[in-house]
PDB file of N, CA and C in Angstrom:
ATOM      1  N   UNK A 275      17.804   5.563   6.079  1.00  0.00           N
ATOM      2  CA  UNK A 275      18.008   6.461   4.954  1.00  0.00           C
ATOM      3  C   UNK A 275      17.400   5.880   3.677  1.00  0.00           C
ATOM      4  N   UNK A 276      17.561   4.574   3.500  1.00  0.00           N
ATOM      5  CA  UNK A 276      16.992   3.925   2.307  1.00  0.00           C
ATOM      6  C   UNK A 276      15.466   4.018   2.343  1.00  0.00           C
ATOM      7  N   UNK A 277      14.879   3.741   3.508  1.00  0.00           N
ATOM      8  CA  UNK A 277      13.418   3.804   3.596  1.00  0.00           C
ATOM      9  C   UNK A 277      12.895   5.214   3.334  1.00  0.00           C
ATOM     10  N   UNK A 278      13.660   6.229   3.660  1.00  0.00           N
ATOM     11  CA  UNK A 278      13.257   7.590   3.347  1.00  0.00           C
ATOM     12  C   UNK A 278      13.052   7.756   1.841  1.00  0.00           C
ATOM     13  N   UNK A 279      13.961   7.222   1.062  1.00  0.00           N
ATOM     14  CA  UNK A 279      13.843   7.286  -0.400  1.00  0.00           C
ATOM     15  C   UNK A 279      12.658   6.445  -0.879  1.00  0.00           C
ATOM     16  N   UNK A 280      12.493   5.259  -0.298  1.00  0.00           N
ATOM     17  CA  UNK A 280      11.378   4.377  -0.688  1.00  0.00           C
ATOM     18  C   UNK A 280      10.043   5.070  -0.424  1.00  0.00           C
ATOM     19  N   UNK A 281       9.889   5.670   0.751  1.00  0.00           N
ATOM     20  CA  UNK A 281       8.636   6.359   1.067  1.00  0.00           C
ATOM     21  C   UNK A 281       8.410   7.544   0.131  1.00  0.00           C
ATOM     22  N   UNK A 282       9.451   8.305  -0.134  1.00  0.00           N
ATOM     23  CA  UNK A 282       9.330   9.459  -1.033  1.00  0.00           C
ATOM     24  C   UNK A 282       8.962   9.016  -2.445  1.00  0.00           C
ATOM     25  N   UNK A 283       9.571   7.931  -2.898  1.00  0.00           N
ATOM     26  CA  UNK A 283       9.264   7.429  -4.239  1.00  0.00           C
ATOM     27  C   UNK A 283       7.818   6.936  -4.308  1.00  0.00           C
ATOM     28  N   UNK A 284       7.366   6.254  -3.275  1.00  0.00           N
ATOM     29  CA  UNK A 284       5.976   5.799  -3.241  1.00  0.00           C
ATOM     30  C   UNK A 284       5.000   6.959  -3.301  1.00  0.00           C
ATOM     31  N   UNK A 285       5.281   8.009  -2.562  1.00  0.00           N
ATOM     32  CA  UNK A 285       4.416   9.183  -2.581  1.00  0.00           C
ATOM     33  C   UNK A 285       4.439   9.837  -3.959  1.00  0.00           C
ATOM     34  N   UNK A 286       5.618   9.954  -4.548  1.00  0.00           N
ATOM     35  CA  UNK A 286       5.731  10.580  -5.869  1.00  0.00           C
ATOM     36  C   UNK A 286       4.981   9.768  -6.931  1.00  0.00           C
ATOM     37  N   UNK A 287       5.064   8.453  -6.844  1.00  0.00           N
ATOM     38  CA  UNK A 287       4.336   7.610  -7.794  1.00  0.00           C
ATOM     39  C   UNK A 287       2.836   7.824  -7.639  1.00  0.00           C
ATOM     40  N   UNK A 288       2.355   7.811  -6.407  1.00  0.00           N
ATOM     41  CA  UNK A 288       0.922   8.012  -6.157  1.00  0.00           C
ATOM     42  C   UNK A 288       0.437   9.333  -6.735  1.00  0.00           C
ATOM     43  N   UNK A 289       1.156  10.389  -6.454  1.00  0.00           N
ATOM     44  CA  UNK A 289       0.756  11.711  -6.943  1.00  0.00           C
ATOM     45  C   UNK A 289       0.854  11.795  -8.464  1.00  0.00           C
ATOM     46  N   UNK A 290       1.863  11.166  -9.036  1.00  0.00           N
ATOM     47  CA  UNK A 290       2.044  11.210 -10.489  1.00  0.00           C
ATOM     48  C   UNK A 290       0.982  10.387 -11.206  1.00  0.00           C
ATOM     49  N   UNK A 291       0.579   9.264 -10.619  1.00  0.00           N
ATOM     50  CA  UNK A 291      -0.513   8.484 -11.219  1.00  0.00           C
ATOM     51  C   UNK A 291      -1.811   9.284 -11.212  1.00  0.00           C
ATOM     52  N   UNK A 292      -2.081   9.961 -10.119  1.00  0.00           N
ATOM     53  CA  UNK A 292      -3.277  10.791 -10.042  1.00  0.00           C
ATOM     54  C   UNK A 292      -3.224  11.914 -11.075  1.00  0.00           C
ATOM     55  N   UNK A 293      -2.078  12.546 -11.216  1.00  0.00           N
ATOM     56  CA  UNK A 293      -1.900  13.590 -12.228  1.00  0.00           C
ATOM     57  C   UNK A 293      -2.159  13.038 -13.622  1.00  0.00           C
ATOM     58  N   UNK A 294      -1.589  11.876 -13.910  1.00  0.00           N
ATOM     59  CA  UNK A 294      -1.783  11.256 -15.231  1.00  0.00           C
ATOM     60  C   UNK A 294      -3.254  10.941 -15.475  1.00  0.00           C
ATOM     61  N   UNK A 295      -3.893  10.325 -14.483  1.00  0.00           N
ATOM     62  CA  UNK A 295      -5.305   9.960 -14.644  1.00  0.00           C
ATOM     63  C   UNK A 295      -6.191  11.185 -14.850  1.00  0.00           C
ATOM     64  N   UNK A 296      -5.942  12.224 -14.088  1.00  0.00           N
ATOM     65  CA  UNK A 296      -6.753  13.442 -14.229  1.00  0.00           C
ATOM     66  C   UNK A 296      -6.478  14.163 -15.539  1.00  0.00           C
ATOM     67  N   UNK A 297      -5.377  13.781 -16.188  1.00  0.00           N
ATOM     68  CA  UNK A 297      -5.056  14.332 -17.510  1.00  0.00           C
ATOM     69  C   UNK A 297      -5.571  13.436 -18.624  1.00  0.00           C
ATOM     70  N   UNK A 298      -6.270  12.363 -18.250  1.00  0.00           N
ATOM     71  CA  UNK A 298      -6.869  11.473 -19.234  1.00  0.00           C
ATOM     72  C   UNK A 298      -6.002  10.298 -19.642  1.00  0.00           C
ATOM     73  N   UNK A 299      -4.919  10.054 -18.934  1.00  0.00           N
ATOM     74  CA  UNK A 299      -4.017   8.951 -19.251  1.00  0.00           C
ATOM     75  C   UNK A 299      -4.392   7.746 -18.397  1.00  0.00           C
ATOM     76  N   UNK A 300      -4.536   6.603 -19.036  1.00  0.00           N
ATOM     77  CA  UNK A 300      -4.883   5.371 -18.345  1.00  0.00           C
ATOM     78  C   UNK A 300      -3.818   5.013 -17.313  1.00  0.00           C
ATOM     79  N   UNK A 301      -4.251   4.543 -16.139  1.00  0.00           N
ATOM     80  CA  UNK A 301      -3.332   4.205 -15.054  1.00  0.00           C
ATOM     81  C   UNK A 301      -2.315   3.145 -15.474  1.00  0.00           C
ATOM     82  N   UNK A 302      -2.769   2.097 -16.165  1.00  0.00           N
ATOM     83  CA  UNK A 302      -1.846   1.048 -16.615  1.00  0.00           C
ATOM     84  C   UNK A 302      -0.787   1.601 -17.553  1.00  0.00           C
ATOM     85  N   UNK A 303      -1.204   2.456 -18.479  1.00  0.00           N
ATOM     86  CA  UNK A 303      -0.262   3.040 -19.432  1.00  0.00           C
ATOM     87  C   UNK A 303       0.742   3.945 -18.714  1.00  0.00           C
ATOM     88  N   UNK A 304       0.255   4.755 -17.786  1.00  0.00           N
ATOM     89  CA  UNK A 304       1.157   5.635 -17.036  1.00  0.00           C
ATOM     90  C   UNK A 304       2.183   4.808 -16.277  1.00  0.00           C
ATOM     91  N   UNK A 305       1.739   3.723 -15.645  1.00  0.00           N
ATOM     92  CA  UNK A 305       2.680   2.913 -14.872  1.00  0.00           C
ATOM     93  C   UNK A 305       3.670   2.200 -15.784  1.00  0.00           C
ATOM     94  N   UNK A 306       3.222   1.820 -16.965  1.00  0.00           N
ATOM     95  CA  UNK A 306       4.144   1.212 -17.931  1.00  0.00           C
ATOM     96  C   UNK A 306       5.258   2.195 -18.290  1.00  0.00           C
ATOM     97  N   UNK A 307       4.901   3.443 -18.449  1.00  0.00           N
ATOM     98  CA  UNK A 307       5.903   4.481 -18.719  1.00  0.00           C
ATOM     99  C   UNK A 307       6.859   4.593 -17.534  1.00  0.00           C
ATOM    100  N   UNK A 308       6.333   4.584 -16.319  1.00  0.00           N
ATOM    101  CA  UNK A 308       7.190   4.653 -15.129  1.00  0.00           C
ATOM    102  C   UNK A 308       8.203   3.508 -15.137  1.00  0.00           C
ATOM    103  N   UNK A 309       7.725   2.306 -15.466  1.00  0.00           N
ATOM    104  CA  UNK A 309       8.588   1.119 -15.441  1.00  0.00           C
ATOM    105  C   UNK A 309       9.643   1.122 -16.541  1.00  0.00           C
ATOM    106  N   UNK A 310       9.485   1.987 -17.512  1.00  0.00           N
ATOM    107  CA  UNK A 310      10.433   2.046 -18.631  1.00  0.00           C
ATOM    108  C   UNK A 310      11.071   3.427 -18.746  1.00  0.00           C
ATOM    109  N   UNK A 311      11.237   4.077 -17.596  1.00  0.00           N
ATOM    110  CA  UNK A 311      11.801   5.423 -17.595  1.00  0.00           C
ATOM    111  C   UNK A 311      12.905   5.529 -16.553  1.00  0.00           C
ATOM    112  N   UNK A 312      13.364   6.727 -16.338  1.00  0.00           N
ATOM    113  CA  UNK A 312      14.444   6.974 -15.374  1.00  0.00           C
ATOM    114  C   UNK A 312      14.057   6.627 -13.947  1.00  0.00           C
ATOM    115  N   UNK A 313      12.762   6.523 -13.638  1.00  0.00           N
ATOM    116  CA  UNK A 313      12.347   6.200 -12.267  1.00  0.00           C
ATOM    117  C   UNK A 313      12.155   4.705 -12.045  1.00  0.00           C
ATOM    118  N   UNK A 314      12.548   3.893 -12.991  1.00  0.00           N
ATOM    119  CA  UNK A 314      12.294   2.451 -12.938  1.00  0.00           C
ATOM    120  C   UNK A 314      13.175   1.717 -11.931  1.00  0.00           C
ATOM    121  N   UNK A 315      13.112   2.149 -10.689  1.00  0.00           N
ATOM    122  CA  UNK A 315      13.824   1.451  -9.615  1.00  0.00           C
ATOM    123  C   UNK A 315      13.166   0.092  -9.387  1.00  0.00           C
ATOM    124  N   UNK A 316      13.887  -0.859  -8.829  1.00  0.00           N
ATOM    125  CA  UNK A 316      13.284  -2.175  -8.570  1.00  0.00           C
ATOM    126  C   UNK A 316      11.964  -2.089  -7.792  1.00  0.00           C
ATOM    127  N   UNK A 317      11.862  -1.171  -6.846  1.00  0.00           N
ATOM    128  CA  UNK A 317      10.625  -1.021  -6.079  1.00  0.00           C
ATOM    129  C   UNK A 317       9.457  -0.635  -6.978  1.00  0.00           C
ATOM    130  N   UNK A 318       9.708   0.181  -7.980  1.00  0.00           N
ATOM    131  CA  UNK A 318       8.647   0.617  -8.885  1.00  0.00           C
ATOM    132  C   UNK A 318       8.061  -0.596  -9.600  1.00  0.00           C
ATOM    133  N   UNK A 319       8.903  -1.459 -10.092  1.00  0.00           N
ATOM    134  CA  UNK A 319       8.423  -2.653 -10.799  1.00  0.00           C
ATOM    135  C   UNK A 319       7.794  -3.651  -9.834  1.00  0.00           C
ATOM    136  N   UNK A 320       8.403  -3.821  -8.659  1.00  0.00           N
ATOM    137  CA  UNK A 320       7.915  -4.798  -7.685  1.00  0.00           C
ATOM    138  C   UNK A 320       6.523  -4.447  -7.160  1.00  0.00           C
ATOM    139  N   UNK A 321       6.238  -3.182  -6.999  1.00  0.00           N
ATOM    140  CA  UNK A 321       4.957  -2.763  -6.415  1.00  0.00           C
ATOM    141  C   UNK A 321       3.940  -2.293  -7.442  1.00  0.00           C
ATOM    142  N   UNK A 322       4.156  -2.656  -8.685  1.00  0.00           N
ATOM    143  CA  UNK A 322       3.253  -2.232  -9.749  1.00  0.00           C
ATOM    144  C   UNK A 322       1.805  -2.592  -9.440  1.00  0.00           C
ATOM    145  N   UNK A 323       1.559  -3.816  -9.024  1.00  0.00           N
ATOM    146  CA  UNK A 323       0.192  -4.236  -8.716  1.00  0.00           C
ATOM    147  C   UNK A 323      -0.452  -3.402  -7.627  1.00  0.00           C
ATOM    148  N   UNK A 324       0.335  -2.988  -6.658  1.00  0.00           N
ATOM    149  CA  UNK A 324      -0.205  -2.171  -5.569  1.00  0.00           C
ATOM    150  C   UNK A 324      -0.679  -0.811  -6.059  1.00  0.00           C
ATOM    151  N   UNK A 325       0.025  -0.256  -7.023  1.00  0.00           N
ATOM    152  CA  UNK A 325      -0.344   1.062  -7.526  1.00  0.00           C
ATOM    153  C   UNK A 325      -1.399   0.996  -8.628  1.00  0.00           C
ATOM    154  N   UNK A 326      -1.358  -0.036  -9.448  1.00  0.00           N
ATOM    155  CA  UNK A 326      -2.298  -0.143 -10.566  1.00  0.00           C
ATOM    156  C   UNK A 326      -3.659  -0.649 -10.082  1.00  0.00           C
ATOM    157  N   UNK A 327      -3.669  -1.582  -9.142  1.00  0.00           N
ATOM    158  CA  UNK A 327      -4.920  -2.128  -8.606  1.00  0.00           C
ATOM    159  C   UNK A 327      -4.885  -2.092  -7.074  1.00  0.00           C
ATOM    160  N   UNK A 328      -4.938  -0.911  -6.478  1.00  0.00           N
ATOM    161  CA  UNK A 328      -4.794  -0.810  -5.021  1.00  0.00           C
ATOM    162  C   UNK A 328      -5.899  -1.514  -4.240  1.00  0.00           C
ATOM    163  N   UNK A 329      -7.069  -1.678  -4.855  1.00  0.00           N
ATOM    164  CA  UNK A 329      -8.183  -2.319  -4.153  1.00  0.00           C
ATOM    165  C   UNK A 329      -7.903  -3.780  -3.830  1.00  0.00           C
ATOM    166  N   UNK A 330      -7.061  -4.426  -4.619  1.00  0.00           N
ATOM    167  CA  UNK A 330      -6.778  -5.852  -4.421  1.00  0.00           C
ATOM    168  C   UNK A 330      -5.343  -6.100  -3.968  1.00  0.00           C
ATOM    169  N   UNK A 331      -4.616  -5.048  -3.669  1.00  0.00           N
ATOM    170  CA  UNK A 331      -3.201  -5.175  -3.323  1.00  0.00           C
ATOM    171  C   UNK A 331      -3.017  -5.784  -1.930  1.00  0.00           C
ATOM    172  N   UNK A 332      -2.004  -6.617  -1.830  1.00  0.00           N
ATOM    173  CA  UNK A 332      -1.636  -7.178  -0.536  1.00  0.00           C
ATOM    174  C   UNK A 332      -0.831  -6.153   0.253  1.00  0.00           C
ATOM    175  N   UNK A 333      -0.910  -6.233   1.558  1.00  0.00           N
ATOM    176  CA  UNK A 333      -0.125  -5.346   2.407  1.00  0.00           C
ATOM    177  C   UNK A 333       1.354  -5.640   2.209  1.00  0.00           C
ATOM    178  N   UNK A 334       2.135  -4.603   1.996  1.00  0.00           N
ATOM    179  CA  UNK A 334       3.565  -4.752   1.761  1.00  0.00           C
ATOM    180  C   UNK A 334       4.392  -4.498   3.011  1.00  0.00           C
ATOM    181  N   UNK A 335       3.864  -3.660   3.907  1.00  0.00           N
ATOM    182  CA  UNK A 335       4.660  -3.234   5.060  1.00  0.00           C
ATOM    183  C   UNK A 335       3.699  -2.713   6.123  1.00  0.00           C
ATOM    184  N   UNK A 336       3.893  -3.108   7.350  1.00  0.00           N
ATOM    185  CA  UNK A 336       3.013  -2.675   8.440  1.00  0.00           C
ATOM    186  C   UNK A 336       3.127  -1.172   8.665  1.00  0.00           C
ATOM    187  N   UNK A 337       1.987  -0.520   8.827  1.00  0.00           N
ATOM    188  CA  UNK A 337       1.995   0.927   9.062  1.00  0.00           C
ATOM    189  C   UNK A 337       2.723   1.289  10.346  1.00  0.00           C
ATOM    190  N   UNK A 338       2.683   0.434  11.340  1.00  0.00           N
ATOM    191  CA  UNK A 338       3.403   0.730  12.583  1.00  0.00           C
ATOM    192  C   UNK A 338       4.908   0.806  12.332  1.00  0.00           C
ATOM    193  N   UNK A 339       5.401  -0.050  11.454  1.00  0.00           N
ATOM    194  CA  UNK A 339       6.838  -0.016  11.127  1.00  0.00           C
ATOM    195  C   UNK A 339       7.170   1.214  10.290  1.00  0.00           C
ATOM    196  N   UNK A 340       6.283   1.561   9.364  1.00  0.00           N
ATOM    197  CA  UNK A 340       6.512   2.762   8.563  1.00  0.00           C
ATOM    198  C   UNK A 340       6.495   3.997   9.451  1.00  0.00           C
ATOM    199  N   UNK A 341       5.553   4.064  10.389  1.00  0.00           N
ATOM    200  CA  UNK A 341       5.483   5.201  11.313  1.00  0.00           C
ATOM    201  C   UNK A 341       6.767   5.297  12.140  1.00  0.00           C
ATOM    202  N   UNK A 342       7.271   4.154  12.594  1.00  0.00           N
ATOM    203  CA  UNK A 342       8.517   4.152  13.356  1.00  0.00           C
ATOM    204  C   UNK A 342       9.655   4.711  12.507  1.00  0.00           C
ATOM    205  N   UNK A 343       9.781   4.234  11.269  1.00  0.00           N
ATOM    206  CA  UNK A 343      10.835   4.707  10.373  1.00  0.00           C
ATOM    207  C   UNK A 343      10.723   6.217  10.137  1.00  0.00           C
ATOM    208  N   UNK A 344       9.507   6.671   9.839  1.00  0.00           N
ATOM    209  CA  UNK A 344       9.324   8.092   9.548  1.00  0.00           C
ATOM    210  C   UNK A 344       9.605   8.957  10.770  1.00  0.00           C
ATOM    211  N   UNK A 345       9.270   8.452  11.950  1.00  0.00           N
ATOM    212  CA  UNK A 345       9.592   9.198  13.169  1.00  0.00           C
ATOM    213  C   UNK A 345      11.108   9.316  13.346  1.00  0.00           C
ATOM    214  N   UNK A 346      11.823   8.224  13.058  1.00  0.00           N
ATOM    215  CA  UNK A 346      13.285   8.252  13.152  1.00  0.00           C
ATOM    216  C   UNK A 346      13.896   9.183  12.110  1.00  0.00           C
ATOM    217  N   UNK A 347      13.310   9.200  10.934  1.00  0.00           N
ATOM    218  CA  UNK A 347      13.814  10.055   9.860  1.00  0.00           C
ATOM    219  C   UNK A 347      13.632  11.514  10.246  1.00  0.00           C
TER     220      UNK A 347
END
């Protein structure tokens, strides 16, 4: 159940960053707002580097494990 929320939050962050960027808002600035708003869950702050610089981000979780969780959900 917890991972369901984590996956949903990750998807929402990704989509919201894209929305912000396409509206002319810098990715770093948008994420700073996320980290200082109602959505500032520990995961949001912990994975900031993954969302702000995805090209250099380290793997956080194996896709096989995520697929297993999502199948169970």
